[in-house]
Amino acid sequence: MKELLIIAIGSAMVNNVVLSQFLGLCPFLGVSKRVETAAGMGGAVVFVITLASLCTSLIYKFILVPLNFSYLQTIVFILVIACLVQFVEMFLKKSMPPLYNALGVYLPLITTNCAVLGVALTNVQKEYGILSSVVNGFATAVGFTIAIVIMAGIREKTEYNDVPTAFQGSAITLLTAGLMAIAFFGFSGLI
């Protein structure tokens, strides 16, 4: 249990997928204009990464390794992730149309979100078991959600501030992301 807690804290805060590993920056910067949209994207990413961690771990352990096809892990993981994202997209379109419309093009981009594939490959690289993989995936996704919601909150506040012309637009966004990364670096002493 202690090991799972260390994996969870390490994945969510210390090795934050966006602010420490710099994976998943496209949806992080693109969907972080409103807190509601960012939270919706975070929820979708939590679902996809957690389920992808479970599925890829099972496929790797019970299919790829026994058949000596572990060299195909990247291709297989991409296919699994693409299927999961299509499932999430259909679910959101049917049950939550406003969120589906708000996420727009960024929802299919979860398929190409390198954070999802990065978690699956990290689980294999660190030789996590199935439960550890799921915990790592869930915690990584929660870390992504924390980062994107904080970024959205800051962007909503800076929208009405008097920002110099040179820093308006993407400049202030990237500067904010850099400062957030420095702030999250403070968690590095936790583990």
PDB file of C-alpha atoms in Angstrom:
ATOM      1  CA  MET A   1       0.000   0.000   0.000  1.00  0.00           C
ATOM      2  CA  LYS A   2       2.878   2.343   0.827  1.00  0.00           C
ATOM      3  CA  GLU A   3       4.442   1.703  -2.582  1.00  0.00           C
ATOM      4  CA  LEU A   4       1.167   2.571  -4.346  1.00  0.00           C
ATOM      5  CA  LEU A   5       0.902   5.820  -2.373  1.00  0.00           C
ATOM      6  CA  ILE A   6       4.456   6.754  -3.350  1.00  0.00           C
ATOM      7  CA  ILE A   7       3.670   6.004  -7.003  1.00  0.00           C
ATOM      8  CA  ALA A   8       0.504   8.116  -6.804  1.00  0.00           C
ATOM      9  CA  ILE A   9       2.137  11.151  -5.182  1.00  0.00           C
ATOM     10  CA  GLY A  10       5.154  10.866  -7.438  1.00  0.00           C
ATOM     11  CA  SER A  11       3.069  10.697 -10.600  1.00  0.00           C
ATOM     12  CA  ALA A  12       0.605  13.440  -9.699  1.00  0.00           C
ATOM     13  CA  MET A  13       2.813  16.047  -8.079  1.00  0.00           C
ATOM     14  CA  VAL A  14       6.550  15.335  -8.276  1.00  0.00           C
ATOM     15  CA  ASN A  15       6.733  14.059 -11.861  1.00  0.00           C
ATOM     16  CA  ASN A  16       3.714  15.952 -13.161  1.00  0.00           C
ATOM     17  CA  VAL A  17       3.194  14.863 -16.733  1.00  0.00           C
ATOM     18  CA  VAL A  18       2.706  18.412 -18.023  1.00  0.00           C
ATOM     19  CA  LEU A  19       4.925  20.514 -15.812  1.00  0.00           C
ATOM     20  CA  SER A  20       7.857  18.149 -15.227  1.00  0.00           C
ATOM     21  CA  GLN A  21       7.855  15.790 -18.193  1.00  0.00           C
ATOM     22  CA  PHE A  22       6.360  18.281 -20.692  1.00  0.00           C
ATOM     23  CA  LEU A  23       3.984  15.738 -22.193  1.00  0.00           C
ATOM     24  CA  GLY A  24       0.447  16.656 -23.219  1.00  0.00           C
ATOM     25  CA  LEU A  25       1.135  20.333 -23.805  1.00  0.00           C
ATOM     26  CA  CYS A  26      -1.251  20.681 -26.761  1.00  0.00           C
ATOM     27  CA  PRO A  27      -4.480  20.155 -24.786  1.00  0.00           C
ATOM     28  CA  PHE A  28      -2.889  21.833 -21.745  1.00  0.00           C
ATOM     29  CA  LEU A  29      -2.401  25.082 -23.645  1.00  0.00           C
ATOM     30  CA  GLY A  30      -5.406  24.754 -25.946  1.00  0.00           C
ATOM     31  CA  VAL A  31      -8.183  23.861 -23.523  1.00  0.00           C
ATOM     32  CA  SER A  32      -7.085  25.885 -20.509  1.00  0.00           C
ATOM     33  CA  LYS A  33      -9.031  29.055 -21.320  1.00  0.00           C
ATOM     34  CA  ARG A  34     -12.032  28.240 -19.110  1.00  0.00           C
ATOM     35  CA  VAL A  35     -12.076  26.256 -15.870  1.00  0.00           C
ATOM     36  CA  GLU A  36     -15.211  24.305 -16.835  1.00  0.00           C
ATOM     37  CA  THR A  37     -13.718  23.169 -20.137  1.00  0.00           C
ATOM     38  CA  ALA A  38     -10.397  22.367 -18.497  1.00  0.00           C
ATOM     39  CA  ALA A  39     -12.134  20.270 -15.835  1.00  0.00           C
ATOM     40  CA  GLY A  40     -14.069  18.429 -18.551  1.00  0.00           C
ATOM     41  CA  MET A  41     -10.885  17.720 -20.467  1.00  0.00           C
ATOM     42  CA  GLY A  42      -9.245  16.610 -17.227  1.00  0.00           C
ATOM     43  CA  GLY A  43     -12.098  14.211 -16.552  1.00  0.00           C
ATOM     44  CA  ALA A  44     -11.839  12.758 -20.046  1.00  0.00           C
ATOM     45  CA  VAL A  45      -8.067  12.380 -19.687  1.00  0.00           C
ATOM     46  CA  VAL A  46      -8.466  10.700 -16.276  1.00  0.00           C
ATOM     47  CA  PHE A  47     -10.837   8.179 -17.805  1.00  0.00           C
ATOM     48  CA  VAL A  48      -8.697   7.546 -20.892  1.00  0.00           C
ATOM     49  CA  ILE A  49      -5.323   7.312 -19.133  1.00  0.00           C
ATOM     50  CA  THR A  50      -6.641   5.083 -16.335  1.00  0.00           C
ATOM     51  CA  LEU A  51      -8.385   2.739 -18.725  1.00  0.00           C
ATOM     52  CA  ALA A  52      -5.447   2.832 -21.162  1.00  0.00           C
ATOM     53  CA  SER A  53      -3.069   1.927 -18.333  1.00  0.00           C
ATOM     54  CA  LEU A  54      -5.217  -1.060 -17.428  1.00  0.00           C
ATOM     55  CA  CYS A  55      -5.706  -2.262 -21.004  1.00  0.00           C
ATOM     56  CA  THR A  56      -2.114  -1.755 -22.138  1.00  0.00           C
ATOM     57  CA  SER A  57      -0.782  -3.424 -19.000  1.00  0.00           C
ATOM     58  CA  LEU A  58      -3.002  -6.450 -19.546  1.00  0.00           C
ATOM     59  CA  ILE A  59      -2.160  -6.654 -23.247  1.00  0.00           C
ATOM     60  CA  TYR A  60       1.556  -6.285 -22.593  1.00  0.00           C
ATOM     61  CA  LYS A  61       1.670  -8.846 -19.779  1.00  0.00           C
ATOM     62  CA  PHE A  62      -0.653 -11.490 -21.204  1.00  0.00           C
ATOM     63  CA  ILE A  63      -0.267 -11.133 -24.971  1.00  0.00           C
ATOM     64  CA  LEU A  64       2.864  -9.277 -26.084  1.00  0.00           C
ATOM     65  CA  VAL A  65       5.391 -10.744 -23.644  1.00  0.00           C
ATOM     66  CA  PRO A  66       4.275 -14.415 -23.867  1.00  0.00           C
ATOM     67  CA  LEU A  67       4.258 -14.243 -27.676  1.00  0.00           C
ATOM     68  CA  ASN A  68       7.596 -12.362 -27.774  1.00  0.00           C
ATOM     69  CA  PHE A  69       5.947  -9.425 -29.532  1.00  0.00           C
ATOM     70  CA  SER A  70       7.019  -6.824 -26.982  1.00  0.00           C
ATOM     71  CA  TYR A  71       8.722  -4.870 -29.781  1.00  0.00           C
ATOM     72  CA  LEU A  72       5.210  -4.035 -31.054  1.00  0.00           C
ATOM     73  CA  GLN A  73       4.225  -2.323 -27.799  1.00  0.00           C
ATOM     74  CA  THR A  74       4.160   1.225 -29.193  1.00  0.00           C
ATOM     75  CA  ILE A  75       1.938   0.347 -32.144  1.00  0.00           C
ATOM     76  CA  VAL A  76      -0.417  -1.757 -30.027  1.00  0.00           C
ATOM     77  CA  PHE A  77      -0.612   0.924 -27.325  1.00  0.00           C
ATOM     78  CA  ILE A  78      -1.476   3.593 -29.907  1.00  0.00           C
ATOM     79  CA  LEU A  79      -4.295   1.428 -31.277  1.00  0.00           C
ATOM     80  CA  VAL A  80      -5.691   0.768 -27.794  1.00  0.00           C
ATOM     81  CA  ILE A  81      -5.564   4.477 -26.929  1.00  0.00           C
ATOM     82  CA  ALA A  82      -7.267   5.430 -30.199  1.00  0.00           C
ATOM     83  CA  CYS A  83     -10.106   3.002 -29.500  1.00  0.00           C
ATOM     84  CA  LEU A  84     -10.569   4.306 -25.964  1.00  0.00           C
ATOM     85  CA  VAL A  85     -10.678   7.920 -27.128  1.00  0.00           C
ATOM     86  CA  GLN A  86     -13.301   7.057 -29.726  1.00  0.00           C
ATOM     87  CA  PHE A  87     -15.369   5.486 -26.955  1.00  0.00           C
ATOM     88  CA  VAL A  88     -15.023   8.627 -24.797  1.00  0.00           C
ATOM     89  CA  GLU A  89     -15.899  10.849 -27.746  1.00  0.00           C
ATOM     90  CA  MET A  90     -19.072   8.882 -28.514  1.00  0.00           C
ATOM     91  CA  PHE A  91     -20.030   8.889 -24.821  1.00  0.00           C
ATOM     92  CA  LEU A  92     -19.576  12.660 -24.449  1.00  0.00           C
ATOM     93  CA  LYS A  93     -21.389  13.391 -27.715  1.00  0.00           C
ATOM     94  CA  LYS A  94     -24.375  11.353 -26.538  1.00  0.00           C
ATOM     95  CA  SER A  95     -24.528  12.257 -22.849  1.00  0.00           C
ATOM     96  CA  MET A  96     -22.867  15.707 -22.532  1.00  0.00           C
ATOM     97  CA  PRO A  97     -23.247  17.668 -25.802  1.00  0.00           C
ATOM     98  CA  PRO A  98     -22.244  21.066 -24.313  1.00  0.00           C
ATOM     99  CA  LEU A  99     -18.953  19.640 -23.020  1.00  0.00           C
ATOM    100  CA  TYR A 100     -18.429  17.788 -26.300  1.00  0.00           C
ATOM    101  CA  ASN A 101     -18.875  21.056 -28.234  1.00  0.00           C
ATOM    102  CA  ALA A 102     -16.692  23.015 -25.800  1.00  0.00           C
ATOM    103  CA  LEU A 103     -13.810  20.547 -26.127  1.00  0.00           C
ATOM    104  CA  GLY A 104     -14.108  20.668 -29.910  1.00  0.00           C
ATOM    105  CA  VAL A 105     -11.038  19.469 -31.772  1.00  0.00           C
ATOM    106  CA  TYR A 106      -9.110  18.860 -28.561  1.00  0.00           C
ATOM    107  CA  LEU A 107     -11.138  15.767 -27.674  1.00  0.00           C
ATOM    108  CA  PRO A 108      -9.856  13.712 -30.636  1.00  0.00           C
ATOM    109  CA  LEU A 109      -6.411  15.093 -29.837  1.00  0.00           C
ATOM    110  CA  ILE A 110      -6.383  12.921 -26.707  1.00  0.00           C
ATOM    111  CA  THR A 111      -5.581  10.132 -29.185  1.00  0.00           C
ATOM    112  CA  THR A 112      -2.351  11.887 -30.089  1.00  0.00           C
ATOM    113  CA  ASN A 113      -1.773  13.208 -26.574  1.00  0.00           C
ATOM    114  CA  CYS A 114       1.693  11.952 -25.865  1.00  0.00           C
ATOM    115  CA  ALA A 115       0.902  11.896 -22.141  1.00  0.00           C
ATOM    116  CA  VAL A 116      -1.404   8.912 -22.635  1.00  0.00           C
ATOM    117  CA  LEU A 117       1.184   6.955 -24.588  1.00  0.00           C
ATOM    118  CA  GLY A 118       3.922   8.177 -22.243  1.00  0.00           C
ATOM    119  CA  VAL A 119       2.141   6.692 -19.232  1.00  0.00           C
ATOM    120  CA  ALA A 120       1.673   3.339 -20.966  1.00  0.00           C
ATOM    121  CA  LEU A 121       5.340   3.211 -21.945  1.00  0.00           C
ATOM    122  CA  THR A 122       6.455   4.348 -18.477  1.00  0.00           C
ATOM    123  CA  ASN A 123       4.460   1.512 -16.929  1.00  0.00           C
ATOM    124  CA  VAL A 124       6.348  -0.957 -19.117  1.00  0.00           C
ATOM    125  CA  GLN A 125       9.707   0.732 -18.574  1.00  0.00           C
ATOM    126  CA  LYS A 126       9.369   0.752 -14.780  1.00  0.00           C
ATOM    127  CA  GLU A 127       8.045  -2.830 -14.873  1.00  0.00           C
ATOM    128  CA  TYR A 128       4.899  -1.981 -12.930  1.00  0.00           C
ATOM    129  CA  GLY A 129       2.356  -4.686 -12.268  1.00  0.00           C
ATOM    130  CA  ILE A 130      -1.264  -4.259 -13.313  1.00  0.00           C
ATOM    131  CA  LEU A 131      -2.405  -2.524 -10.111  1.00  0.00           C
ATOM    132  CA  SER A 132       0.662  -0.280 -10.008  1.00  0.00           C
ATOM    133  CA  SER A 133       0.086   0.626 -13.674  1.00  0.00           C
ATOM    134  CA  VAL A 134      -3.511   1.617 -12.999  1.00  0.00           C
ATOM    135  CA  VAL A 135      -2.504   3.680  -9.952  1.00  0.00           C
ATOM    136  CA  ASN A 136       0.267   5.354 -11.944  1.00  0.00           C
ATOM    137  CA  GLY A 137      -2.112   6.102 -14.808  1.00  0.00           C
ATOM    138  CA  PHE A 138      -4.819   7.475 -12.542  1.00  0.00           C
ATOM    139  CA  ALA A 139      -2.382   9.620 -10.551  1.00  0.00           C
ATOM    140  CA  THR A 140      -0.740  10.947 -13.706  1.00  0.00           C
ATOM    141  CA  ALA A 141      -4.140  11.905 -15.089  1.00  0.00           C
ATOM    142  CA  VAL A 142      -5.084  13.587 -11.807  1.00  0.00           C
ATOM    143  CA  GLY A 143      -1.816  15.533 -12.012  1.00  0.00           C
ATOM    144  CA  PHE A 144      -2.716  16.570 -15.559  1.00  0.00           C
ATOM    145  CA  THR A 145      -6.156  17.671 -14.347  1.00  0.00           C
ATOM    146  CA  ILE A 146      -4.684  19.658 -11.466  1.00  0.00           C
ATOM    147  CA  ALA A 147      -2.273  21.427 -13.802  1.00  0.00           C
ATOM    148  CA  ILE A 148      -4.848  22.234 -16.493  1.00  0.00           C
ATOM    149  CA  VAL A 149      -7.452  23.506 -14.008  1.00  0.00           C
ATOM    150  CA  ILE A 150      -4.899  25.711 -12.232  1.00  0.00           C
ATOM    151  CA  MET A 151      -3.752  27.035 -15.607  1.00  0.00           C
ATOM    152  CA  ALA A 152      -7.355  27.751 -16.648  1.00  0.00           C
ATOM    153  CA  GLY A 153      -8.004  29.607 -13.402  1.00  0.00           C
ATOM    154  CA  ILE A 154      -4.917  31.742 -13.877  1.00  0.00           C
ATOM    155  CA  ARG A 155      -5.792  32.431 -17.519  1.00  0.00           C
ATOM    156  CA  GLU A 156      -9.305  33.514 -16.530  1.00  0.00           C
ATOM    157  CA  LYS A 157      -7.821  35.940 -14.000  1.00  0.00           C
ATOM    158  CA  THR A 158      -5.214  37.368 -16.383  1.00  0.00           C
ATOM    159  CA  GLU A 159      -7.848  37.914 -19.058  1.00  0.00           C
ATOM    160  CA  TYR A 160      -9.076  41.005 -17.237  1.00  0.00           C
ATOM    161  CA  ASN A 161      -5.676  42.229 -16.046  1.00  0.00           C
ATOM    162  CA  ASP A 162      -3.639  44.971 -17.644  1.00  0.00           C
ATOM    163  CA  VAL A 163      -0.999  42.875 -19.439  1.00  0.00           C
ATOM    164  CA  PRO A 164       1.663  44.688 -21.502  1.00  0.00           C
ATOM    165  CA  THR A 165       1.135  44.358 -25.247  1.00  0.00           C
ATOM    166  CA  ALA A 166       4.309  42.303 -25.740  1.00  0.00           C
ATOM    167  CA  PHE A 167       3.066  39.683 -23.283  1.00  0.00           C
ATOM    168  CA  GLN A 168      -0.540  39.382 -24.447  1.00  0.00           C
ATOM    169  CA  GLY A 169      -1.812  36.149 -25.960  1.00  0.00           C
ATOM    170  CA  SER A 170       0.377  33.087 -26.009  1.00  0.00           C
ATOM    171  CA  ALA A 171       3.369  34.855 -24.437  1.00  0.00           C
ATOM    172  CA  ILE A 172       1.679  35.305 -21.067  1.00  0.00           C
ATOM    173  CA  THR A 173       0.314  31.751 -21.303  1.00  0.00           C
ATOM    174  CA  LEU A 174       3.762  30.260 -21.851  1.00  0.00           C
ATOM    175  CA  LEU A 175       5.244  32.456 -19.137  1.00  0.00           C
ATOM    176  CA  THR A 176       2.536  31.271 -16.743  1.00  0.00           C
ATOM    177  CA  ALA A 177       3.194  27.638 -17.686  1.00  0.00           C
ATOM    178  CA  GLY A 178       6.895  28.129 -17.024  1.00  0.00           C
ATOM    179  CA  LEU A 179       6.231  29.660 -13.621  1.00  0.00           C
ATOM    180  CA  MET A 180       3.873  26.800 -12.782  1.00  0.00           C
ATOM    181  CA  ALA A 181       6.591  24.309 -13.750  1.00  0.00           C
ATOM    182  CA  ILE A 182       9.016  26.077 -11.415  1.00  0.00           C
ATOM    183  CA  ALA A 183       6.422  25.977  -8.639  1.00  0.00           C
ATOM    184  CA  PHE A 184       5.810  22.245  -9.145  1.00  0.00           C
ATOM    185  CA  PHE A 185       9.560  21.706  -9.025  1.00  0.00           C
ATOM    186  CA  GLY A 186       9.211  22.463  -5.325  1.00  0.00           C
ATOM    187  CA  PHE A 187       7.463  19.102  -4.892  1.00  0.00           C
ATOM    188  CA  SER A 188      10.626  17.260  -5.965  1.00  0.00           C
ATOM    189  CA  GLY A 189      11.725  16.796  -2.353  1.00  0.00           C
ATOM    190  CA  LEU A 190       8.581  14.866  -1.397  1.00  0.00           C
ATOM    191  CA  ILE A 191       9.866  11.521  -2.648  1.00  0.00           C
TER     192      ILE A 191
END
